[in-house]
Amino acid sequence: ETEVPGATDQLGTPPVETPGGVLIRSLDAVAEDAVGVLSAADGSLGDDMWDGTDRATAIRLLEALPASYPYSEARALTRRLLLSIATPPTGASETSSLLAARVAGLVTIGAPDDAIELARAASSRAVPDHLARAVISAHFLDGDIGAGCDVLARFEVGYVELFWQKALVVCQIAEDKGAEASLGLDLLREEGGGVDRFFENIAYTVAAGSPVTPEQLDEAGSADVLNFALLTVAEAELPDWLLESDDPAILRAALASPHVDPLRKLARAHGAMLAGQITAVEVVAVYEGLETDPEAAAAALLDPDSVERDLWL
């Protein structure tokens, strides 16, 4: 390869000329936006899928992707788009990162495991700050509060926005720091930060070490990732208003949660499948998580009328 004297690589490192006249330089940095999980052999959309598209337009289109799809094939195609390894689009964007939009998009469609895997493909050592919110949300939706809190602890930009303040409260409660969590809630209340009443009520209760009551769960709140995470920490039965959410991220997280009665979970899974919100494969996964013992299965076969309708295969 012919080198131009005085040239620098993409890292800004000048090449070094050896006595033999060979120029040595470090390898060009791999563009963050080029990383992915799916190669051409794994079903990606191809290395040139962004050809002819500028970066700002690509990010705008990714951020406009819907959360729900009427056909499972459309969701599968969206997943392939977001996970594909490809040459990044040209140009620059001052507002966002293509990778960040892809990770956030996977969280939005209810694919937290994919979001975490994509973020790790970009940085195996630590989660970059611009990916942190989406990765924390993905871990929370997976029910892995500890992993999400580990990412939160390394976030260096500061807990200014409401999401970060509420996430910090969730993590303080999870780490048995009830006094700190209560102080944080007091500050949020004084600042008038817009914390929904349900989150505040449940957080104060759990921070004090008290059990959550059915009456508290009946008061509907926002069906979002932070309320889901808080209820996961509280080990409380997920209420109907959250289980019935049409948000694909919350729906799939609720169907995977151990804090839902199996019959309620199956009824919701069947309804979601009929509405086209989830696939039959996902309903099968709910059945597989029942851990029914052989005796119960045998009894069901001998006397089908004794089995709840939603338990029928």
PDB file of C-alpha atoms in Angstrom:
ATOM      1  CA  GLU A   1       0.000   0.000   0.000  1.00  0.00           C
ATOM      2  CA  THR A   2       1.395   3.444  -0.907  1.00  0.00           C
ATOM      3  CA  GLU A   3       1.554   5.895   1.962  1.00  0.00           C
ATOM      4  CA  VAL A   4       1.510   9.656   1.627  1.00  0.00           C
ATOM      5  CA  PRO A   5       4.314  11.201   3.728  1.00  0.00           C
ATOM      6  CA  GLY A   6       2.943  13.226   6.591  1.00  0.00           C
ATOM      7  CA  ALA A   7      -0.479  11.597   6.418  1.00  0.00           C
ATOM      8  CA  THR A   8      -2.308  10.604   9.565  1.00  0.00           C
ATOM      9  CA  ASP A   9      -4.734   7.765  10.246  1.00  0.00           C
ATOM     10  CA  GLN A  10      -8.295   8.158  11.518  1.00  0.00           C
ATOM     11  CA  LEU A  11      -7.056   8.269  15.105  1.00  0.00           C
ATOM     12  CA  GLY A  12      -4.865  11.258  14.308  1.00  0.00           C
ATOM     13  CA  THR A  13      -1.670   9.245  14.802  1.00  0.00           C
ATOM     14  CA  PRO A  14       1.086  10.204  12.344  1.00  0.00           C
ATOM     15  CA  PRO A  15       2.740   7.310  10.472  1.00  0.00           C
ATOM     16  CA  VAL A  16       6.267   6.293  11.461  1.00  0.00           C
ATOM     17  CA  GLU A  17       8.938   5.893   8.778  1.00  0.00           C
ATOM     18  CA  THR A  18      11.490   3.140   9.393  1.00  0.00           C
ATOM     19  CA  PRO A  19      15.085   3.295   8.070  1.00  0.00           C
ATOM     20  CA  GLY A  20      14.091   0.891   5.279  1.00  0.00           C
ATOM     21  CA  GLY A  21      11.572   3.391   3.936  1.00  0.00           C
ATOM     22  CA  VAL A  22       8.438   1.532   5.132  1.00  0.00           C
ATOM     23  CA  LEU A  23       5.741   3.640   6.738  1.00  0.00           C
ATOM     24  CA  ILE A  24       4.040   2.081   9.745  1.00  0.00           C
ATOM     25  CA  ARG A  25       0.731   3.329  11.057  1.00  0.00           C
ATOM     26  CA  SER A  26      -1.914   2.077  13.476  1.00  0.00           C
ATOM     27  CA  LEU A  27      -5.013   0.427  12.023  1.00  0.00           C
ATOM     28  CA  ASP A  28      -7.927   2.704  11.243  1.00  0.00           C
ATOM     29  CA  ALA A  29     -10.501   2.735  14.040  1.00  0.00           C
ATOM     30  CA  VAL A  30     -13.582   0.689  13.244  1.00  0.00           C
ATOM     31  CA  ALA A  31     -16.519   3.073  13.000  1.00  0.00           C
ATOM     32  CA  GLU A  32     -18.834   2.580  15.947  1.00  0.00           C
ATOM     33  CA  ASP A  33     -21.890   2.753  13.722  1.00  0.00           C
ATOM     34  CA  ALA A  34     -20.595  -0.120  11.565  1.00  0.00           C
ATOM     35  CA  VAL A  35     -20.778  -2.724  14.306  1.00  0.00           C
ATOM     36  CA  GLY A  36     -23.565  -5.250  14.455  1.00  0.00           C
ATOM     37  CA  VAL A  37     -24.517  -8.759  15.450  1.00  0.00           C
ATOM     38  CA  LEU A  38     -25.766 -10.142  12.140  1.00  0.00           C
ATOM     39  CA  SER A  39     -23.336 -10.731   9.284  1.00  0.00           C
ATOM     40  CA  ALA A  40     -24.349 -11.607   5.728  1.00  0.00           C
ATOM     41  CA  ALA A  41     -24.111 -15.288   6.673  1.00  0.00           C
ATOM     42  CA  ASP A  42     -26.466 -14.690   9.626  1.00  0.00           C
ATOM     43  CA  GLY A  43     -29.159 -12.880   7.659  1.00  0.00           C
ATOM     44  CA  SER A  44     -28.080  -9.247   7.715  1.00  0.00           C
ATOM     45  CA  LEU A  45     -29.471  -6.816   5.171  1.00  0.00           C
ATOM     46  CA  GLY A  46     -26.075  -6.475   3.553  1.00  0.00           C
ATOM     47  CA  ASP A  47     -22.982  -4.358   3.981  1.00  0.00           C
ATOM     48  CA  ASP A  48     -24.262  -1.732   1.544  1.00  0.00           C
ATOM     49  CA  MET A  49     -27.752  -1.325   3.003  1.00  0.00           C
ATOM     50  CA  TRP A  50     -27.081   2.356   3.832  1.00  0.00           C
ATOM     51  CA  ASP A  51     -25.667   3.114   0.386  1.00  0.00           C
ATOM     52  CA  GLY A  52     -27.065   6.434  -0.877  1.00  0.00           C
ATOM     53  CA  THR A  53     -28.447   7.443   2.546  1.00  0.00           C
ATOM     54  CA  ASP A  54     -26.923  10.232   4.614  1.00  0.00           C
ATOM     55  CA  ARG A  55     -26.402   9.730   8.361  1.00  0.00           C
ATOM     56  CA  ALA A  56     -28.916  12.333   9.543  1.00  0.00           C
ATOM     57  CA  THR A  57     -31.664  10.780   7.394  1.00  0.00           C
ATOM     58  CA  ALA A  58     -30.798   7.262   8.563  1.00  0.00           C
ATOM     59  CA  ILE A  59     -31.017   8.292  12.217  1.00  0.00           C
ATOM     60  CA  ARG A  60     -34.303  10.124  11.638  1.00  0.00           C
ATOM     61  CA  LEU A  61     -35.805   7.055   9.969  1.00  0.00           C
ATOM     62  CA  LEU A  62     -34.576   4.706  12.701  1.00  0.00           C
ATOM     63  CA  GLU A  63     -35.994   6.905  15.435  1.00  0.00           C
ATOM     64  CA  ALA A  64     -39.346   6.960  13.586  1.00  0.00           C
ATOM     65  CA  LEU A  65     -39.664   3.161  13.439  1.00  0.00           C
ATOM     66  CA  PRO A  66     -42.901   1.957  15.084  1.00  0.00           C
ATOM     67  CA  ALA A  67     -42.830  -0.064  18.284  1.00  0.00           C
ATOM     68  CA  SER A  68     -45.543  -2.509  17.202  1.00  0.00           C
ATOM     69  CA  TYR A  69     -46.104  -4.318  13.908  1.00  0.00           C
ATOM     70  CA  PRO A  70     -49.247  -6.000  12.580  1.00  0.00           C
ATOM     71  CA  TYR A  71     -47.192  -8.876  11.180  1.00  0.00           C
ATOM     72  CA  SER A  72     -44.411 -10.796  12.902  1.00  0.00           C
ATOM     73  CA  GLU A  73     -42.442 -10.761   9.638  1.00  0.00           C
ATOM     74  CA  ALA A  74     -42.281  -6.956   9.788  1.00  0.00           C
ATOM     75  CA  ARG A  75     -40.901  -7.046  13.323  1.00  0.00           C
ATOM     76  CA  ALA A  76     -38.353  -9.679  12.278  1.00  0.00           C
ATOM     77  CA  LEU A  77     -37.263  -7.457   9.385  1.00  0.00           C
ATOM     78  CA  THR A  78     -36.892  -4.486  11.741  1.00  0.00           C
ATOM     79  CA  ARG A  79     -34.777  -6.596  14.065  1.00  0.00           C
ATOM     80  CA  ARG A  80     -32.508  -7.589  11.156  1.00  0.00           C
ATOM     81  CA  LEU A  81     -32.174  -3.949  10.141  1.00  0.00           C
ATOM     82  CA  LEU A  82     -31.153  -2.874  13.631  1.00  0.00           C
ATOM     83  CA  LEU A  83     -28.685  -5.734  14.157  1.00  0.00           C
ATOM     84  CA  SER A  84     -27.015  -5.818  10.728  1.00  0.00           C
ATOM     85  CA  ILE A  85     -23.309  -5.199  10.255  1.00  0.00           C
ATOM     86  CA  ALA A  86     -23.007  -2.596   7.509  1.00  0.00           C
ATOM     87  CA  THR A  87     -20.945   0.269   6.199  1.00  0.00           C
ATOM     88  CA  PRO A  88     -22.331   3.355   7.974  1.00  0.00           C
ATOM     89  CA  PRO A  89     -24.095   6.067   6.001  1.00  0.00           C
ATOM     90  CA  THR A  90     -22.118   9.115   4.978  1.00  0.00           C
ATOM     91  CA  GLY A  91     -22.241  12.534   6.563  1.00  0.00           C
ATOM     92  CA  ALA A  92     -22.624  13.631  10.151  1.00  0.00           C
ATOM     93  CA  SER A  93     -25.423  14.163  12.632  1.00  0.00           C
ATOM     94  CA  GLU A  94     -25.277  16.639  15.464  1.00  0.00           C
ATOM     95  CA  THR A  95     -28.263  15.250  17.303  1.00  0.00           C
ATOM     96  CA  SER A  96     -27.741  11.540  17.805  1.00  0.00           C
ATOM     97  CA  SER A  97     -25.731   8.412  17.100  1.00  0.00           C
ATOM     98  CA  LEU A  98     -26.755   5.763  14.597  1.00  0.00           C
ATOM     99  CA  LEU A  99     -25.719   3.040  17.033  1.00  0.00           C
ATOM    100  CA  ALA A 100     -27.659   4.658  19.871  1.00  0.00           C
ATOM    101  CA  ALA A 101     -30.764   4.821  17.669  1.00  0.00           C
ATOM    102  CA  ARG A 102     -30.361   1.123  16.817  1.00  0.00           C
ATOM    103  CA  VAL A 103     -29.946   0.029  20.451  1.00  0.00           C
ATOM    104  CA  ALA A 104     -32.904   2.153  21.542  1.00  0.00           C
ATOM    105  CA  GLY A 105     -34.974   0.759  18.685  1.00  0.00           C
ATOM    106  CA  LEU A 106     -34.375  -2.800  19.851  1.00  0.00           C
ATOM    107  CA  VAL A 107     -35.534  -1.863  23.352  1.00  0.00           C
ATOM    108  CA  THR A 108     -38.630  -0.233  21.908  1.00  0.00           C
ATOM    109  CA  ILE A 109     -39.735  -3.321  19.964  1.00  0.00           C
ATOM    110  CA  GLY A 110     -39.252  -5.497  23.035  1.00  0.00           C
ATOM    111  CA  ALA A 111     -35.905  -7.114  22.185  1.00  0.00           C
ATOM    112  CA  PRO A 112     -33.774  -6.238  25.241  1.00  0.00           C
ATOM    113  CA  ASP A 113     -31.393  -9.170  24.826  1.00  0.00           C
ATOM    114  CA  ASP A 114     -30.594  -8.025  21.287  1.00  0.00           C
ATOM    115  CA  ALA A 115     -30.068  -4.457  22.512  1.00  0.00           C
ATOM    116  CA  ILE A 116     -27.566  -5.615  25.122  1.00  0.00           C
ATOM    117  CA  GLU A 117     -25.733  -7.800  22.610  1.00  0.00           C
ATOM    118  CA  LEU A 118     -25.457  -4.954  20.101  1.00  0.00           C
ATOM    119  CA  ALA A 119     -24.114  -2.582  22.750  1.00  0.00           C
ATOM    120  CA  ARG A 120     -21.528  -5.176  23.753  1.00  0.00           C
ATOM    121  CA  ALA A 121     -20.471  -5.556  20.135  1.00  0.00           C
ATOM    122  CA  ALA A 122     -19.577  -1.865  20.172  1.00  0.00           C
ATOM    123  CA  SER A 123     -17.803  -1.884  23.527  1.00  0.00           C
ATOM    124  CA  SER A 124     -17.081  -5.063  25.458  1.00  0.00           C
ATOM    125  CA  ARG A 125     -15.492  -3.290  28.439  1.00  0.00           C
ATOM    126  CA  ALA A 126     -17.920  -0.563  29.450  1.00  0.00           C
ATOM    127  CA  VAL A 127     -21.177   0.873  28.170  1.00  0.00           C
ATOM    128  CA  PRO A 128     -20.581   4.293  26.580  1.00  0.00           C
ATOM    129  CA  ASP A 129     -22.611   7.076  28.143  1.00  0.00           C
ATOM    130  CA  HIS A 130     -24.648   7.691  24.972  1.00  0.00           C
ATOM    131  CA  LEU A 131     -25.869   4.061  25.071  1.00  0.00           C
ATOM    132  CA  ALA A 132     -26.395   3.861  28.814  1.00  0.00           C
ATOM    133  CA  ARG A 133     -30.090   4.762  29.020  1.00  0.00           C
ATOM    134  CA  ALA A 134     -31.115   2.166  26.430  1.00  0.00           C
ATOM    135  CA  VAL A 135     -28.884  -0.527  27.954  1.00  0.00           C
ATOM    136  CA  ILE A 136     -30.158   0.148  31.479  1.00  0.00           C
ATOM    137  CA  SER A 137     -33.728  -0.083  30.183  1.00  0.00           C
ATOM    138  CA  ALA A 138     -32.873  -3.362  28.443  1.00  0.00           C
ATOM    139  CA  HIS A 139     -31.463  -4.883  31.629  1.00  0.00           C
ATOM    140  CA  PHE A 140     -34.470  -3.696  33.639  1.00  0.00           C
ATOM    141  CA  LEU A 141     -36.866  -5.220  31.111  1.00  0.00           C
ATOM    142  CA  ASP A 142     -34.882  -8.457  31.339  1.00  0.00           C
ATOM    143  CA  GLY A 143     -35.500  -8.418  35.082  1.00  0.00           C
ATOM    144  CA  ASP A 144     -31.755  -8.075  35.724  1.00  0.00           C
ATOM    145  CA  ILE A 145     -31.882  -5.029  37.968  1.00  0.00           C
ATOM    146  CA  GLY A 146     -28.333  -5.574  39.232  1.00  0.00           C
ATOM    147  CA  ALA A 147     -26.821  -5.418  35.745  1.00  0.00           C
ATOM    148  CA  GLY A 148     -28.768  -2.266  34.954  1.00  0.00           C
ATOM    149  CA  CYS A 149     -27.604  -0.660  38.194  1.00  0.00           C
ATOM    150  CA  ASP A 150     -23.993  -1.547  37.392  1.00  0.00           C
ATOM    151  CA  VAL A 151     -24.315   0.455  34.157  1.00  0.00           C
ATOM    152  CA  LEU A 152     -26.021   3.291  36.041  1.00  0.00           C
ATOM    153  CA  ALA A 153     -23.151   3.478  38.548  1.00  0.00           C
ATOM    154  CA  ARG A 154     -20.645   4.040  35.734  1.00  0.00           C
ATOM    155  CA  PHE A 155     -22.712   6.711  33.988  1.00  0.00           C
ATOM    156  CA  GLU A 156     -20.586   9.861  34.074  1.00  0.00           C
ATOM    157  CA  VAL A 157     -22.826  12.574  32.652  1.00  0.00           C
ATOM    158  CA  GLY A 158     -24.855  13.044  35.838  1.00  0.00           C
ATOM    159  CA  TYR A 159     -28.341  12.161  37.045  1.00  0.00           C
ATOM    160  CA  VAL A 160     -30.125  15.335  35.975  1.00  0.00           C
ATOM    161  CA  GLU A 161     -33.069  14.141  33.909  1.00  0.00           C
ATOM    162  CA  LEU A 162     -36.073  12.450  35.522  1.00  0.00           C
ATOM    163  CA  PHE A 163     -35.255   9.040  34.033  1.00  0.00           C
ATOM    164  CA  TRP A 164     -31.862   8.985  35.739  1.00  0.00           C
ATOM    165  CA  GLN A 165     -33.207  10.223  39.069  1.00  0.00           C
ATOM    166  CA  LYS A 166     -35.935   7.577  39.146  1.00  0.00           C
ATOM    167  CA  ALA A 167     -33.529   4.851  37.982  1.00  0.00           C
ATOM    168  CA  LEU A 168     -31.187   5.848  40.804  1.00  0.00           C
ATOM    169  CA  VAL A 169     -34.026   5.466  43.310  1.00  0.00           C
ATOM    170  CA  VAL A 170     -34.778   1.982  41.931  1.00  0.00           C
ATOM    171  CA  CYS A 171     -31.123   0.993  42.278  1.00  0.00           C
ATOM    172  CA  GLN A 172     -30.801   2.410  45.790  1.00  0.00           C
ATOM    173  CA  ILE A 173     -33.811   0.360  46.868  1.00  0.00           C
ATOM    174  CA  ALA A 174     -32.386  -2.738  45.168  1.00  0.00           C
ATOM    175  CA  GLU A 175     -29.113  -2.203  47.047  1.00  0.00           C
ATOM    176  CA  ASP A 176     -30.904  -1.848  50.419  1.00  0.00           C
ATOM    177  CA  LYS A 177     -30.195   1.877  50.609  1.00  0.00           C
ATOM    178  CA  GLY A 178     -33.694   2.826  51.641  1.00  0.00           C
ATOM    179  CA  ALA A 179     -32.705   6.050  53.409  1.00  0.00           C
ATOM    180  CA  GLU A 180     -30.897   7.355  50.312  1.00  0.00           C
ATOM    181  CA  ALA A 181     -33.857   6.377  48.113  1.00  0.00           C
ATOM    182  CA  SER A 182     -36.313   8.195  50.396  1.00  0.00           C
ATOM    183  CA  LEU A 183     -34.100  11.291  50.358  1.00  0.00           C
ATOM    184  CA  GLY A 184     -33.998  11.183  46.575  1.00  0.00           C
ATOM    185  CA  LEU A 185     -37.794  10.921  46.459  1.00  0.00           C
ATOM    186  CA  ASP A 186     -38.095  13.888  48.850  1.00  0.00           C
ATOM    187  CA  LEU A 187     -35.893  15.976  46.567  1.00  0.00           C
ATOM    188  CA  LEU A 188     -37.914  14.976  43.503  1.00  0.00           C
ATOM    189  CA  ARG A 189     -41.120  15.968  45.267  1.00  0.00           C
ATOM    190  CA  GLU A 190     -39.686  19.341  46.294  1.00  0.00           C
ATOM    191  CA  GLU A 191     -38.455  19.997  42.765  1.00  0.00           C
ATOM    192  CA  GLY A 192     -41.854  19.122  41.311  1.00  0.00           C
ATOM    193  CA  GLY A 193     -40.134  16.823  38.850  1.00  0.00           C
ATOM    194  CA  GLY A 194     -43.297  15.127  37.646  1.00  0.00           C
ATOM    195  CA  VAL A 195     -42.840  11.742  39.316  1.00  0.00           C
ATOM    196  CA  ASP A 196     -46.062   9.793  38.890  1.00  0.00           C
ATOM    197  CA  ARG A 197     -47.950   9.051  42.070  1.00  0.00           C
ATOM    198  CA  PHE A 198     -47.713   5.285  41.665  1.00  0.00           C
ATOM    199  CA  PHE A 199     -43.913   5.287  41.452  1.00  0.00           C
ATOM    200  CA  GLU A 200     -43.624   7.589  44.441  1.00  0.00           C
ATOM    201  CA  ASN A 201     -46.069   5.583  46.560  1.00  0.00           C
ATOM    202  CA  ILE A 202     -44.480   2.202  45.828  1.00  0.00           C
ATOM    203  CA  ALA A 203     -40.922   3.514  46.140  1.00  0.00           C
ATOM    204  CA  TYR A 204     -41.526   5.061  49.566  1.00  0.00           C
ATOM    205  CA  THR A 205     -43.165   1.833  50.756  1.00  0.00           C
ATOM    206  CA  VAL A 206     -40.388  -0.485  49.571  1.00  0.00           C
ATOM    207  CA  ALA A 207     -37.631   1.896  50.725  1.00  0.00           C
ATOM    208  CA  ALA A 208     -39.108   1.692  54.222  1.00  0.00           C
ATOM    209  CA  GLY A 209     -38.964  -2.104  54.079  1.00  0.00           C
ATOM    210  CA  SER A 210     -42.737  -2.540  54.008  1.00  0.00           C
ATOM    211  CA  PRO A 211     -44.660  -4.886  51.705  1.00  0.00           C
ATOM    212  CA  VAL A 212     -46.655  -3.482  48.815  1.00  0.00           C
ATOM    213  CA  THR A 213     -50.409  -3.841  49.344  1.00  0.00           C
ATOM    214  CA  PRO A 214     -53.006  -4.896  46.741  1.00  0.00           C
ATOM    215  CA  GLU A 215     -54.671  -1.500  47.151  1.00  0.00           C
ATOM    216  CA  GLN A 216     -51.442   0.232  46.129  1.00  0.00           C
ATOM    217  CA  LEU A 217     -51.150  -1.945  43.044  1.00  0.00           C
ATOM    218  CA  ASP A 218     -54.715  -1.151  41.998  1.00  0.00           C
ATOM    219  CA  GLU A 219     -53.899   2.537  41.577  1.00  0.00           C
ATOM    220  CA  ALA A 220     -52.838   2.682  37.946  1.00  0.00           C
ATOM    221  CA  GLY A 221     -49.550   4.283  37.046  1.00  0.00           C
ATOM    222  CA  SER A 222     -47.532   4.650  33.896  1.00  0.00           C
ATOM    223  CA  ALA A 223     -46.832   1.298  32.210  1.00  0.00           C
ATOM    224  CA  ASP A 224     -43.164   2.079  31.675  1.00  0.00           C
ATOM    225  CA  VAL A 225     -39.797   0.466  32.261  1.00  0.00           C
ATOM    226  CA  LEU A 226     -39.119   2.218  35.573  1.00  0.00           C
ATOM    227  CA  ASN A 227     -42.401   1.180  37.177  1.00  0.00           C
ATOM    228  CA  PHE A 228     -41.754  -2.339  35.888  1.00  0.00           C
ATOM    229  CA  ALA A 229     -38.264  -2.281  37.420  1.00  0.00           C
ATOM    230  CA  LEU A 230     -39.569  -0.933  40.716  1.00  0.00           C
ATOM    231  CA  LEU A 231     -42.203  -3.679  40.956  1.00  0.00           C
ATOM    232  CA  THR A 232     -39.531  -6.249  40.092  1.00  0.00           C
ATOM    233  CA  VAL A 233     -37.394  -5.013  42.983  1.00  0.00           C
ATOM    234  CA  ALA A 234     -40.452  -5.088  45.247  1.00  0.00           C
ATOM    235  CA  GLU A 235     -41.186  -8.661  44.075  1.00  0.00           C
ATOM    236  CA  ALA A 236     -44.809  -7.596  43.758  1.00  0.00           C
ATOM    237  CA  GLU A 237     -47.399  -9.255  41.535  1.00  0.00           C
ATOM    238  CA  LEU A 238     -47.655  -7.190  38.392  1.00  0.00           C
ATOM    239  CA  PRO A 239     -51.027  -5.384  38.284  1.00  0.00           C
ATOM    240  CA  ASP A 240     -53.538  -5.776  35.461  1.00  0.00           C
ATOM    241  CA  TRP A 241     -52.988  -2.268  34.106  1.00  0.00           C
ATOM    242  CA  LEU A 242     -49.313  -3.057  33.497  1.00  0.00           C
ATOM    243  CA  LEU A 243     -49.855  -6.609  32.233  1.00  0.00           C
ATOM    244  CA  GLU A 244     -52.462  -5.330  29.764  1.00  0.00           C
ATOM    245  CA  SER A 245     -50.095  -2.748  28.288  1.00  0.00           C
ATOM    246  CA  ASP A 246     -49.890  -2.598  24.491  1.00  0.00           C
ATOM    247  CA  ASP A 247     -46.287  -1.425  24.712  1.00  0.00           C
ATOM    248  CA  PRO A 248     -44.377  -4.381  23.178  1.00  0.00           C
ATOM    249  CA  ALA A 249     -41.394  -3.865  25.488  1.00  0.00           C
ATOM    250  CA  ILE A 250     -43.531  -3.928  28.645  1.00  0.00           C
ATOM    251  CA  LEU A 251     -45.772  -6.718  27.336  1.00  0.00           C
ATOM    252  CA  ARG A 252     -42.894  -9.066  26.582  1.00  0.00           C
ATOM    253  CA  ALA A 253     -41.159  -8.211  29.856  1.00  0.00           C
ATOM    254  CA  ALA A 254     -44.341  -8.939  31.815  1.00  0.00           C
ATOM    255  CA  LEU A 255     -44.824 -12.276  30.058  1.00  0.00           C
ATOM    256  CA  ALA A 256     -41.278 -13.256  31.037  1.00  0.00           C
ATOM    257  CA  SER A 257     -41.589 -12.025  34.616  1.00  0.00           C
ATOM    258  CA  PRO A 258     -41.810 -14.498  37.514  1.00  0.00           C
ATOM    259  CA  HIS A 259     -44.069 -12.011  39.302  1.00  0.00           C
ATOM    260  CA  VAL A 260     -47.217 -12.850  37.362  1.00  0.00           C
ATOM    261  CA  ASP A 261     -49.595 -15.659  38.235  1.00  0.00           C
ATOM    262  CA  PRO A 262     -49.307 -18.350  35.509  1.00  0.00           C
ATOM    263  CA  LEU A 263     -53.011 -18.279  34.642  1.00  0.00           C
ATOM    264  CA  ARG A 264     -53.001 -14.489  34.283  1.00  0.00           C
ATOM    265  CA  LYS A 265     -49.846 -14.707  32.191  1.00  0.00           C
ATOM    266  CA  LEU A 266     -51.315 -17.357  29.898  1.00  0.00           C
ATOM    267  CA  ALA A 267     -54.582 -15.475  29.462  1.00  0.00           C
ATOM    268  CA  ARG A 268     -52.631 -12.358  28.471  1.00  0.00           C
ATOM    269  CA  ALA A 269     -50.366 -14.351  26.149  1.00  0.00           C
ATOM    270  CA  HIS A 270     -53.325 -15.891  24.331  1.00  0.00           C
ATOM    271  CA  GLY A 271     -55.000 -12.509  23.968  1.00  0.00           C
ATOM    272  CA  ALA A 272     -51.788 -10.900  22.744  1.00  0.00           C
ATOM    273  CA  MET A 273     -51.294 -13.650  20.179  1.00  0.00           C
ATOM    274  CA  LEU A 274     -54.838 -13.275  18.846  1.00  0.00           C
ATOM    275  CA  ALA A 275     -54.273  -9.518  18.598  1.00  0.00           C
ATOM    276  CA  GLY A 276     -51.057 -10.080  16.658  1.00  0.00           C
ATOM    277  CA  GLN A 277     -48.907  -8.562  19.405  1.00  0.00           C
ATOM    278  CA  ILE A 278     -46.765 -11.654  19.927  1.00  0.00           C
ATOM    279  CA  THR A 279     -46.166 -14.878  18.013  1.00  0.00           C
ATOM    280  CA  ALA A 280     -47.216 -18.439  18.749  1.00  0.00           C
ATOM    281  CA  VAL A 281     -43.566 -19.203  19.508  1.00  0.00           C
ATOM    282  CA  GLU A 282     -43.657 -16.686  22.350  1.00  0.00           C
ATOM    283  CA  VAL A 283     -46.832 -18.270  23.712  1.00  0.00           C
ATOM    284  CA  VAL A 284     -45.095 -21.657  23.664  1.00  0.00           C
ATOM    285  CA  ALA A 285     -42.264 -20.096  25.689  1.00  0.00           C
ATOM    286  CA  VAL A 286     -44.810 -19.073  28.332  1.00  0.00           C
ATOM    287  CA  TYR A 287     -46.088 -22.659  28.491  1.00  0.00           C
ATOM    288  CA  GLU A 288     -42.531 -23.955  28.776  1.00  0.00           C
ATOM    289  CA  GLY A 289     -41.984 -21.721  31.774  1.00  0.00           C
ATOM    290  CA  LEU A 290     -44.846 -23.287  33.734  1.00  0.00           C
ATOM    291  CA  GLU A 291     -42.676 -26.136  35.013  1.00  0.00           C
ATOM    292  CA  THR A 292     -45.681 -28.438  35.285  1.00  0.00           C
ATOM    293  CA  ASP A 293     -44.841 -31.700  37.022  1.00  0.00           C
ATOM    294  CA  PRO A 294     -45.651 -35.069  35.347  1.00  0.00           C
ATOM    295  CA  GLU A 295     -48.450 -35.815  37.803  1.00  0.00           C
ATOM    296  CA  ALA A 296     -50.270 -32.583  36.952  1.00  0.00           C
ATOM    297  CA  ALA A 297     -49.861 -33.236  33.236  1.00  0.00           C
ATOM    298  CA  ALA A 298     -51.242 -36.755  33.625  1.00  0.00           C
ATOM    299  CA  ALA A 299     -54.217 -35.479  35.626  1.00  0.00           C
ATOM    300  CA  ALA A 300     -54.961 -32.923  32.918  1.00  0.00           C
ATOM    301  CA  LEU A 301     -54.971 -35.611  30.238  1.00  0.00           C
ATOM    302  CA  LEU A 302     -57.286 -37.854  32.273  1.00  0.00           C
ATOM    303  CA  ASP A 303     -59.696 -35.051  33.158  1.00  0.00           C
ATOM    304  CA  PRO A 304     -59.387 -32.146  30.658  1.00  0.00           C
ATOM    305  CA  ASP A 305     -62.430 -30.348  32.064  1.00  0.00           C
ATOM    306  CA  SER A 306     -60.570 -29.827  35.336  1.00  0.00           C
ATOM    307  CA  VAL A 307     -57.953 -27.678  33.627  1.00  0.00           C
ATOM    308  CA  GLU A 308     -58.300 -23.918  33.195  1.00  0.00           C
ATOM    309  CA  ARG A 309     -58.993 -23.024  29.555  1.00  0.00           C
ATOM    310  CA  ASP A 310     -55.810 -20.967  29.236  1.00  0.00           C
ATOM    311  CA  LEU A 311     -53.738 -24.012  30.181  1.00  0.00           C
ATOM    312  CA  TRP A 312     -54.915 -25.966  27.151  1.00  0.00           C
ATOM    313  CA  LEU A 313     -52.192 -26.573  24.574  1.00  0.00           C
TER     314      LEU A 313
END
